[in-house]
XYZ file of C-alpha atoms in Angstrom:
681
model
C 4.718 14.053 43.715
C 4.582 10.653 41.786
C 3.467 7.948 43.921
C 5.343 4.217 43.543
C 2.339 2.895 41.869
C 2.625 5.885 38.736
C 6.499 5.708 38.564
C 6.546 2.028 38.036
C 2.968 1.843 35.616
C 5.211 4.696 33.528
C 8.145 2.888 33.464
C 8.600 1.765 30.026
C 8.116 5.808 29.020
C 10.749 6.755 31.145
C 10.592 8.720 34.192
C 12.259 11.577 35.719
C 12.049 13.679 38.799
C 11.321 17.502 38.784
C 14.469 19.414 37.482
C 16.171 22.165 39.722
C 15.754 25.921 38.088
C 18.002 28.653 40.034
C 18.430 32.370 39.535
C 22.618 32.837 39.965
C 23.083 36.486 39.516
C 20.828 37.264 36.875
C 21.538 33.723 34.783
C 19.017 30.887 34.434
C 20.122 27.460 35.970
C 19.089 23.796 35.231
C 20.454 20.860 36.841
C 19.055 17.316 36.228
C 21.228 14.459 36.903
C 24.945 15.159 35.670
C 24.275 18.095 33.134
C 24.357 21.743 34.698
C 23.113 24.265 31.808
C 23.523 27.919 32.415
C 21.710 30.236 29.864
C 22.386 33.632 30.443
C 22.225 37.580 29.085
C 25.018 38.288 26.381
C 24.873 41.569 24.921
C 21.618 43.216 24.058
C 18.675 41.078 22.637
C 21.798 37.544 22.716
C 21.690 35.082 24.871
C 24.790 32.902 25.554
C 23.841 28.914 26.567
C 26.262 26.762 28.559
C 26.398 23.260 29.550
C 28.239 19.967 30.682
C 28.509 16.990 32.142
C 31.759 17.609 34.138
C 31.254 18.459 37.938
C 31.644 22.136 37.305
C 31.219 24.456 34.049
C 34.654 24.815 32.457
C 35.318 28.775 32.280
C 36.365 29.458 28.756
C 35.502 32.703 26.423
C 36.486 31.372 23.212
C 35.442 33.591 20.523
C 33.647 35.519 23.128
C 36.220 37.744 24.678
C 34.415 40.629 24.461
C 32.815 42.865 27.344
C 29.578 42.583 27.181
C 26.425 44.605 28.170
C 22.424 45.182 28.316
C 20.236 47.931 28.692
C 17.831 46.683 30.380
C 17.944 44.049 32.811
C 17.738 40.590 31.697
C 14.526 39.254 33.464
C 14.747 35.680 34.989
C 11.070 33.687 35.825
C 11.327 30.296 37.299
C 7.463 29.182 37.758
C 7.961 25.255 39.235
C 8.340 22.839 36.606
C 9.481 25.381 33.885
C 11.423 28.756 33.907
C 12.604 31.314 31.329
C 14.783 34.430 30.775
C 14.241 37.333 28.766
C 16.866 40.030 27.392
C 15.619 42.645 25.563
C 13.592 40.793 22.473
C 14.738 37.172 23.171
C 13.300 34.956 25.494
C 14.641 31.301 26.477
C 12.185 29.157 28.201
C 13.322 25.801 29.712
C 10.411 23.050 29.906
C 10.703 20.330 32.930
C 12.516 17.672 30.689
C 15.692 20.472 30.109
C 14.018 21.445 26.440
C 14.905 24.721 25.323
C 12.610 26.898 22.408
C 14.041 30.757 21.795
C 11.899 33.147 20.225
C 11.653 37.056 19.800
C 9.493 38.123 21.743
C 9.089 41.375 19.334
C 7.818 39.296 16.558
C 6.442 36.479 17.972
C 8.382 33.490 16.340
C 9.891 30.550 17.586
C 13.936 30.856 16.411
C 15.293 28.010 17.828
C 13.873 24.659 19.171
C 15.618 21.622 20.902
C 14.565 18.607 18.653
C 13.164 16.366 21.525
C 11.773 12.925 20.453
C 10.807 10.767 23.779
C 7.884 9.556 25.651
C 8.678 11.813 28.850
C 5.399 13.411 28.478
C 2.422 11.843 26.749
C 0.716 14.617 26.336
C 3.280 16.492 24.525
C 2.220 16.636 20.644
C 5.969 15.929 19.928
C 5.787 12.767 22.100
C 7.489 9.884 20.170
C 9.132 6.801 20.587
C 12.236 7.568 19.058
C 14.146 8.231 22.589
C 16.464 11.299 21.423
C 17.321 14.169 23.930
C 18.552 17.645 21.777
C 21.458 17.313 24.039
C 23.063 14.149 23.847
C 26.134 13.518 25.642
C 27.725 10.546 24.292
C 30.880 9.738 26.469
C 34.250 9.018 25.054
C 35.246 5.708 26.828
C 38.444 6.554 28.507
C 38.117 10.110 28.475
C 36.964 12.857 30.434
C 35.189 14.296 27.271
C 32.146 13.312 25.268
C 31.118 13.289 21.910
C 28.452 16.407 21.642
C 25.466 16.289 19.272
C 23.199 19.415 19.827
C 19.756 19.124 17.801
C 17.458 21.590 17.019
C 14.210 21.672 14.362
C 14.018 23.489 11.222
C 11.647 26.080 11.510
C 11.450 25.990 8.018
C 12.371 23.738 4.707
C 13.003 27.068 2.936
C 15.084 29.325 5.607
C 18.304 30.784 4.109
C 21.699 30.162 5.901
C 24.545 32.032 5.300
C 27.775 32.703 7.228
C 29.857 29.747 8.274
C 33.300 30.660 6.965
C 35.007 29.421 3.628
C 34.522 26.572 2.269
C 35.305 25.775 -1.335
C 32.022 25.115 -3.025
C 29.648 27.489 -5.399
C 26.392 28.048 -2.482
C 25.889 31.025 -0.927
C 22.775 29.407 0.590
C 23.883 26.752 3.217
C 20.668 25.135 3.720
C 20.883 21.660 2.701
C 24.651 21.500 3.159
C 26.978 19.463 5.389
C 29.764 20.671 6.647
C 33.391 19.758 8.437
C 34.252 21.681 10.881
C 37.765 21.429 10.649
C 40.874 23.252 9.427
C 42.158 22.431 6.126
C 44.358 24.140 3.137
C 41.203 26.640 1.600
C 38.578 25.769 4.291
C 38.175 27.876 7.378
C 35.509 27.061 9.771
C 33.366 30.206 11.418
C 30.672 28.698 12.811
C 28.438 31.670 12.663
C 25.016 31.853 10.895
C 23.111 34.328 10.037
C 19.203 33.357 9.183
C 16.439 35.236 7.291
C 14.345 34.155 9.771
C 16.138 36.904 11.597
C 18.675 35.420 14.412
C 22.366 34.618 13.970
C 23.885 31.862 15.794
C 27.363 30.886 16.995
C 28.798 27.715 18.131
C 31.472 28.407 20.510
C 33.317 25.268 20.530
C 36.450 25.021 18.578
C 36.241 21.193 18.283
C 36.614 19.351 15.073
C 33.065 18.269 14.449
C 30.108 18.777 11.617
C 27.195 20.596 11.424
C 24.136 19.633 8.783
C 21.505 22.164 8.028
C 18.640 20.221 6.699
C 14.703 20.841 6.490
C 14.106 18.645 9.467
C 16.470 19.019 11.241
C 20.052 21.383 12.057
C 22.713 19.381 13.926
C 25.857 20.307 15.472
C 28.523 17.874 16.508
C 31.399 18.570 18.170
C 33.619 15.003 18.632
C 36.023 15.587 21.760
C 34.718 17.914 24.561
C 33.350 18.480 27.497
C 31.132 21.850 26.830
C 28.213 22.975 25.161
C 28.462 26.513 24.319
C 26.252 28.983 21.908
C 25.526 32.321 21.470
C 22.018 33.173 19.841
C 20.935 36.735 18.841
C 17.453 37.873 17.568
C 17.695 40.818 14.871
C 15.669 43.130 12.834
C 17.836 42.874 9.971
C 21.261 41.046 8.865
C 23.157 44.193 9.563
C 22.021 44.277 12.737
C 23.048 40.746 14.022
C 26.493 41.437 12.016
C 27.318 44.195 13.997
C 26.052 42.262 17.498
C 28.046 39.073 17.158
C 31.186 41.281 15.889
C 30.858 43.702 18.829
C 30.795 40.018 21.276
C 33.760 38.783 19.287
C 35.404 41.712 18.264
C 36.166 44.077 14.699
C 39.068 44.423 12.710
C 41.276 47.240 13.257
C 41.366 50.188 11.236
C 43.117 48.982 8.002
C 46.492 50.620 7.302
C 46.802 52.997 3.950
C 48.804 50.247 2.645
C 45.838 48.005 2.622
C 43.554 50.274 0.348
C 45.728 50.038 -2.823
C 47.312 47.013 -4.866
C 49.215 43.937 -4.035
C 51.962 42.261 -5.672
C 52.720 38.837 -4.866
C 53.585 35.768 -6.739
C 55.450 31.912 -5.344
C 58.438 33.302 -5.288
C 60.717 35.923 -6.148
C 63.647 33.901 -5.281
C 66.174 37.175 -4.468
C 66.707 40.354 -3.599
C 67.389 42.167 -6.570
C 64.595 40.143 -8.506
C 61.831 41.396 -5.717
C 63.652 45.247 -5.849
C 63.246 44.818 -9.833
C 59.741 43.909 -10.057
C 58.966 46.821 -7.594
C 61.260 49.427 -9.385
C 59.390 48.041 -12.914
C 56.205 49.385 -11.496
C 57.266 52.379 -10.291
C 59.248 53.109 -14.217
C 55.500 51.986 -15.657
C 54.015 54.484 -13.320
C 51.418 51.743 -11.690
C 49.573 52.020 -8.862
C 51.772 49.252 -6.133
C 50.978 49.739 -2.061
C 52.854 46.593 -1.422
C 55.569 43.882 -2.007
C 55.387 40.389 -1.437
C 58.318 37.919 -0.362
C 56.985 34.782 -0.648
C 58.459 31.156 1.566
C 61.375 29.900 1.445
C 63.462 32.756 1.518
C 64.810 31.192 4.997
C 67.631 28.968 5.476
C 65.713 26.072 6.978
C 61.751 26.091 8.480
C 61.714 27.472 11.983
C 64.438 30.366 11.070
C 62.345 32.931 10.679
C 65.189 35.534 8.791
C 66.484 36.026 5.765
C 68.679 33.680 3.505
C 71.624 36.449 3.624
C 72.806 34.084 -0.138
C 69.892 35.392 -1.506
C 68.883 38.464 0.628
C 72.179 39.998 1.185
C 70.908 43.469 2.765
C 67.417 42.983 3.967
C 67.771 46.793 5.429
C 68.998 48.310 2.181
C 65.752 46.609 0.381
C 63.544 47.970 3.029
C 64.999 51.132 2.767
C 64.648 51.305 -1.643
C 61.006 50.092 -1.143
C 59.932 53.091 1.751
C 61.546 55.384 -0.643
C 59.331 54.125 -3.700
C 56.360 54.345 -0.851
C 56.201 50.341 -1.153
C 55.519 48.372 2.131
C 57.290 44.935 2.006
C 55.108 41.443 3.467
C 57.335 38.593 4.718
C 56.089 35.223 4.494
C 55.928 33.310 8.118
C 55.105 29.678 7.983
C 54.590 27.751 11.625
C 56.661 25.135 10.245
C 59.941 23.934 12.163
C 62.375 20.937 10.771
C 65.240 19.463 12.928
C 68.162 21.218 10.708
C 66.555 24.809 12.101
C 68.591 26.742 14.793
C 66.094 26.694 16.978
C 64.734 23.951 16.796
C 66.368 22.275 19.676
C 65.203 24.575 22.182
C 61.566 24.785 20.985
C 61.855 21.343 21.273
C 63.051 21.554 24.587
C 60.973 24.120 26.262
C 57.716 22.067 25.006
C 56.643 24.841 22.519
C 55.839 22.607 19.375
C 53.124 20.659 18.782
C 53.025 17.246 19.984
C 51.488 13.839 18.732
C 49.794 11.165 20.783
C 51.042 8.512 18.264
C 53.435 7.793 15.104
C 56.633 10.020 14.355
C 56.801 13.400 15.170
C 56.654 14.731 11.436
C 53.306 17.120 10.438
C 53.950 17.906 6.673
C 55.793 15.708 3.982
C 59.178 17.630 2.897
C 62.257 17.980 3.278
C 63.148 17.437 7.043
C 59.766 16.661 7.927
C 58.808 19.562 9.534
C 56.081 19.941 12.727
C 54.884 23.367 13.578
C 55.484 25.568 16.107
C 51.946 25.178 19.127
C 50.384 28.738 18.559
C 48.087 28.203 21.538
C 51.271 28.053 23.858
C 51.716 31.990 24.958
C 55.443 30.835 25.686
C 55.515 29.502 21.785
C 53.694 32.638 20.595
C 56.430 34.796 22.476
C 59.411 33.021 21.008
C 58.143 32.999 17.309
C 57.635 36.734 17.524
C 60.473 37.698 18.999
C 62.422 35.928 16.942
C 60.058 37.455 13.908
C 60.668 40.926 15.144
C 64.393 40.927 15.877
C 65.268 39.107 12.111
C 62.198 41.420 10.502
C 60.392 43.921 11.962
C 62.996 45.830 13.297
C 64.057 46.575 9.680
C 61.193 48.144 9.349
C 58.852 45.276 7.674
C 55.289 45.959 9.718
C 53.033 43.662 7.908
C 53.119 39.727 7.753
C 51.767 36.944 5.527
C 50.835 33.892 8.479
C 50.451 31.618 6.075
C 50.188 27.360 6.542
C 47.659 28.849 9.347
C 45.246 25.567 9.620
C 47.682 24.318 10.277
C 48.546 22.325 7.232
C 49.204 18.709 7.544
C 50.037 15.966 5.155
C 47.475 13.739 6.677
C 44.760 15.719 8.432
C 44.053 13.002 11.112
C 42.996 15.337 14.015
C 42.835 12.887 16.618
C 46.943 12.621 16.332
C 47.699 16.378 17.285
C 48.026 17.607 20.987
C 48.361 21.299 21.464
C 49.249 23.192 24.327
C 45.862 24.050 25.069
C 44.276 20.787 24.429
C 43.900 17.414 22.026
C 43.720 18.703 18.355
C 39.961 17.386 18.553
C 38.948 19.116 21.346
C 40.330 22.728 20.570
C 41.937 22.625 17.309
C 40.086 25.074 15.579
C 41.430 27.527 17.477
C 45.121 27.377 16.260
C 44.834 29.938 13.676
C 43.231 32.785 16.131
C 45.506 31.808 18.454
C 48.945 32.224 15.293
C 47.079 35.664 14.380
C 46.870 37.335 18.241
C 50.875 36.566 18.385
C 51.706 38.434 15.782
C 49.007 41.551 16.740
C 50.008 41.465 20.012
C 53.708 41.462 20.019
C 53.238 44.487 17.091
C 50.891 46.172 19.303
C 53.790 46.423 22.032
C 55.749 47.577 19.625
C 53.566 50.901 19.607
C 52.139 50.007 15.974
C 48.625 50.685 15.455
C 46.392 49.397 12.129
C 47.608 46.084 11.821
C 46.981 43.727 9.361
C 48.180 39.960 8.670
C 47.185 37.846 5.603
C 46.378 34.289 7.254
C 45.219 31.397 5.427
C 42.953 30.499 7.650
C 40.702 31.649 11.014
C 38.551 31.008 13.638
C 35.372 32.822 15.160
C 36.822 36.195 17.030
C 39.910 36.386 15.044
C 39.387 39.543 13.246
C 40.017 41.394 16.208
C 43.815 40.123 15.207
C 44.192 42.248 12.170
C 43.358 38.707 10.382
C 43.021 39.378 6.188
C 41.734 36.144 5.141
C 42.672 34.736 1.933
C 41.340 31.587 0.286
C 44.081 29.194 0.385
C 45.695 27.780 -2.675
C 42.905 26.893 -4.773
C 42.781 25.754 -8.454
C 43.216 28.431 -11.595
C 40.109 28.102 -13.005
C 36.391 29.337 -13.947
C 34.712 26.621 -11.065
C 36.960 28.131 -8.594
C 36.433 31.777 -8.807
C 32.637 30.929 -8.665
C 33.364 29.389 -5.477
C 35.605 32.336 -4.388
C 32.525 34.696 -4.807
C 30.975 32.757 -1.833
C 33.231 32.190 0.250
C 34.478 35.535 0.435
C 30.241 36.780 1.538
C 29.901 34.011 3.568
C 33.309 35.552 5.015
C 32.111 38.736 5.590
C 28.518 37.276 7.192
C 30.761 35.187 9.449
C 32.185 38.475 10.908
C 35.013 39.041 8.610
C 34.932 42.350 6.786
C 38.576 41.915 5.117
C 38.814 38.795 2.956
C 40.811 38.023 -0.549
C 42.039 35.788 -2.969
C 44.918 34.872 -5.575
C 43.912 36.865 -8.448
C 43.978 34.279 -11.003
C 43.719 31.104 -8.652
C 47.003 29.584 -7.416
C 47.700 26.273 -8.782
C 48.915 26.403 -12.402
C 48.094 28.915 -15.241
C 49.915 29.461 -18.100
C 50.841 33.459 -18.620
C 51.178 32.521 -22.544
C 47.457 30.725 -22.578
C 44.786 32.730 -24.433
C 42.301 30.801 -22.655
C 44.506 31.616 -19.092
C 44.684 35.549 -19.843
C 40.620 35.194 -19.981
C 39.861 33.752 -16.854
C 42.809 36.207 -15.119
C 41.048 39.229 -16.419
C 37.835 38.774 -15.296
C 39.457 37.445 -11.529
C 41.330 40.673 -11.760
C 38.697 42.917 -12.851
C 36.662 41.314 -9.071
C 40.041 41.249 -7.177
C 39.588 45.649 -7.977
C 36.349 45.569 -5.992
C 37.331 42.733 -3.193
C 38.650 44.149 0.427
C 41.923 43.757 -0.173
C 43.372 43.529 -3.817
C 45.836 41.192 -4.313
C 47.681 39.425 -7.476
C 49.732 35.943 -6.469
C 49.613 31.895 -7.883
C 52.185 29.385 -9.331
C 52.418 29.753 -12.751
C 53.600 28.013 -15.211
C 56.312 27.147 -16.159
C 58.627 26.634 -12.857
C 61.291 28.565 -13.170
C 65.294 27.326 -12.795
C 66.580 26.439 -9.441
C 68.843 29.872 -8.724
C 71.456 28.187 -5.862
C 71.936 24.785 -4.653
C 71.248 25.968 -0.420
C 68.706 27.068 1.632
C 65.188 26.722 0.245
C 66.877 27.138 -3.480
C 65.196 23.538 -3.440
C 61.730 25.252 -3.819
C 61.205 26.249 -7.253
C 59.922 29.628 -8.440
C 56.889 29.952 -10.864
C 56.580 31.613 -13.659
C 55.790 35.191 -14.146
C 53.117 36.756 -12.604
C 53.204 40.827 -13.187
C 50.513 42.604 -14.700
C 52.787 42.929 -17.956
C 53.386 39.298 -17.976
C 49.881 38.335 -19.631
C 50.489 40.321 -22.905
C 49.661 44.251 -24.498
C 45.673 43.694 -24.667
C 45.570 42.034 -20.758
C 47.729 44.858 -19.592
C 46.004 47.710 -20.576
C 43.364 46.114 -18.985
C 45.031 45.648 -15.576
C 46.560 49.670 -16.300
C 42.649 50.600 -16.361
C 40.983 48.541 -13.199
C 44.991 49.387 -10.967
C 43.862 53.160 -11.815
C 40.033 52.167 -10.863
C 41.364 51.157 -7.406
C 43.931 54.188 -7.104
C 39.980 56.051 -7.544
C 38.312 54.329 -5.398
C 41.006 54.631 -2.538
C 38.965 57.713 -0.572
C 35.585 55.565 -1.045
C 37.324 52.265 0.538
C 39.224 53.514 3.644
C 35.183 55.109 4.463
C 34.525 51.135 4.054
C 37.451 49.974 6.478
C 36.068 52.648 9.012
C 32.743 51.753 9.438
C 34.152 47.750 9.210
C 36.404 48.804 12.454
C 33.921 50.514 13.969
C 30.444 48.964 13.426
C 31.516 45.338 11.801
C 30.152 45.603 8.608
C 31.690 43.636 6.068
C 33.547 45.754 3.180
C 31.590 43.064 0.506
C 28.622 41.600 1.570
C 25.630 39.866 -0.056
C 22.516 42.440 -1.239
C 20.434 41.285 1.477
C 22.460 43.292 3.987
C 21.781 46.055 2.642
C 18.511 45.359 1.068
C 17.146 43.060 3.961
C 13.061 43.754 2.836
C 14.127 42.498 -1.142
C 13.148 38.793 -1.120
C 15.207 38.654 -4.425
C 18.134 40.435 -2.677
C 17.775 37.277 -1.020
C 17.734 34.934 -3.735
C 20.456 36.537 -6.252
C 23.916 34.894 -5.491
C 26.554 35.564 -8.301
C 26.487 39.324 -7.351
C 27.285 41.549 -4.575
C 27.416 45.433 -2.600
C 31.246 46.869 -2.108
C 29.518 48.638 0.362
C 26.465 50.497 0.252
C 27.395 52.468 -2.871
C 28.406 49.734 -5.567
C 26.779 46.942 -6.775
C 29.090 44.441 -8.695
C 28.311 41.674 -10.666
C 31.560 39.630 -11.313
C 31.271 37.701 -14.666
C 32.443 33.839 -13.873
C 31.996 31.952 -16.846
C 33.962 32.152 -20.461
C 33.309 33.727 -23.291
C 30.399 35.645 -21.554
C 28.876 38.490 -23.579
C 26.148 39.726 -21.728
C 24.843 39.242 -17.781
C 21.387 39.987 -16.048
C 21.748 41.749 -12.698
C 18.573 42.127 -10.404
C 18.933 46.222 -9.093
C 17.140 46.350 -5.991
C 14.756 49.882 -5.505
C 16.357 52.611 -6.215
C 18.101 55.126 -8.807
C 21.213 52.905 -10.519
C 24.074 54.014 -13.098
C 25.981 51.761 -14.863
C 29.721 51.979 -16.143
C 28.913 53.322 -19.409
C 26.387 56.126 -17.407
C 23.136 54.316 -18.392
C 20.852 55.223 -15.610
C 18.121 52.681 -14.037
C 15.494 52.689 -11.798
C 14.731 49.474 -9.773
C 13.918 46.951 -8.899
C 14.420 45.226 -12.137
C 16.428 42.728 -13.246
C 18.285 44.277 -16.918
C 20.798 42.873 -18.867
C 23.901 44.620 -19.832
C 27.136 43.421 -22.083
C 30.254 42.292 -20.530
C 33.397 43.021 -23.184
C 36.076 41.506 -22.045
C 37.688 45.122 -20.799
C 34.625 45.383 -18.219
C 33.148 44.441 -15.187
C 29.685 44.840 -14.658
C 29.530 47.645 -11.694
C 25.975 49.683 -10.423
C 26.683 52.743 -8.595
C 23.837 53.286 -6.192
C 22.418 56.958 -6.948
C 21.236 58.259 -3.317
C 18.789 61.624 -3.624
């Protein structure tokens, strides 16, 4: 024990007594001053780290909802002023000053090391006068929450980082990125990353924040929280890491059969007859189609969640005719409720709407200044599902488009809004997960199996609720197409086996414009090799208004069917529609593996070839399952492109055979996307 003289002589550098370590039923506990920290086994080769500065650790699962077990009992070892816990091949050491180092005992590599720069131990090689603690709890004055900053050393300036959800940028490798941890239209924060250094990391905190992956440090922030919560897993391959992660957070259901083919959609079919006539035309042309979409503002008012009989006079007959054609109907759901809705007064009275701490009660500019229903409130989820069930599901509609899932605000002032689960700043990123959960559990309760919901946003774990994420309202441009490739691949690494985009982009694009037709073709070809093939967009020119009531003020975009783009484009679309049909058995098998193991359908090449360094670097091609290597054309007027083929035998679409590893140059005529079939012995 230090003497009074020792303490006095060392006051310049800061002095603290030894902490309290304990083994609490197999989890390692560290206590010092206000902080309580737990490290515990959470699945094979994985640890969950939680800490708080409130009186007791809040027990909130967030993404980690699945029951996890370990084959070998974890080992907790306390040695006076330090301690450790081992679970399989992962180990966490905690020093007397609370610094955590996580390593892989099989390889001897350090995976995570907290960034501490202070003089509490002057013999530490990293002793520093900076006075920086790795876990920084900065109180939010007048609140029980803290601004939390978690800092780790960067183990390698050339580390490669993947996952994290969907951001509108072209980079697959996120090392060097500065990412907002917040939900926006076309941005889906899913804070799980996979490193080429052999670990996966989940920031299990749904609060708004930020992460920076610099060459120097990795810094995670939550702007208002009471808990530090992260999960780390050691793995020998990306597939092993992703499979363990999805075991902990849940895996997608089995995709229903109608998810394997082509989906037709546009903004928006204004009437029942217009939608049916499009479906009939696909059948007259003998074109493959599995599903057609009834987009938004088919309702009288936002928050009614029902068809407007003025424009949709007989939904039962519509559904029946579509089923005769073997076409499913998807219906758009918005979480917005305007004051003119027949449900507004009841939802307000029962506390089922998102609240605001200041300002007027308005979340989205537009007709009625709508607010959102509070998906984090179980009673609100029940009310909305029961309304949708009565007006849609009971009519035979069993697939929903959960739009506006962020939820979208006209002004993203995250600190204004308050949910049943807590302030938006503290829990807001979880909203899309509960939105999907409400419809998933509702359909499940009716006995429906194989559930999929198209949704515009997600958070870690949403995949288990049948969340098919699409990349939101994006530009119709070449740069946007490039961004969606990175978005889809990183979503897959973040646990979302299902992904899709608006083929052709959403904003703009004129079917008669030759330049847009080229972009449309390339996007359509790529969409054939996405988990779900879905055509959508708000094309030019806008169509005349049909009617004067209900949602008629929301004009329809221009034509967006495969025959809308001229004969040359139509023939190419027909070719790829039939290719998609030919792939149905293969895609079904990929969906089965996704459901059972958590593998993404579209994944970076390193997922299947982790030992090939080039596969970690190539970012404009990918694997669609283990057998197909896809190299999209991502620029205009591109007559050829380079493709890297990993080790093994490959066959191109022109039947040319190749032996990898090697880089080849292939022609890219307008009617062809380079695809290579892996030839297994």
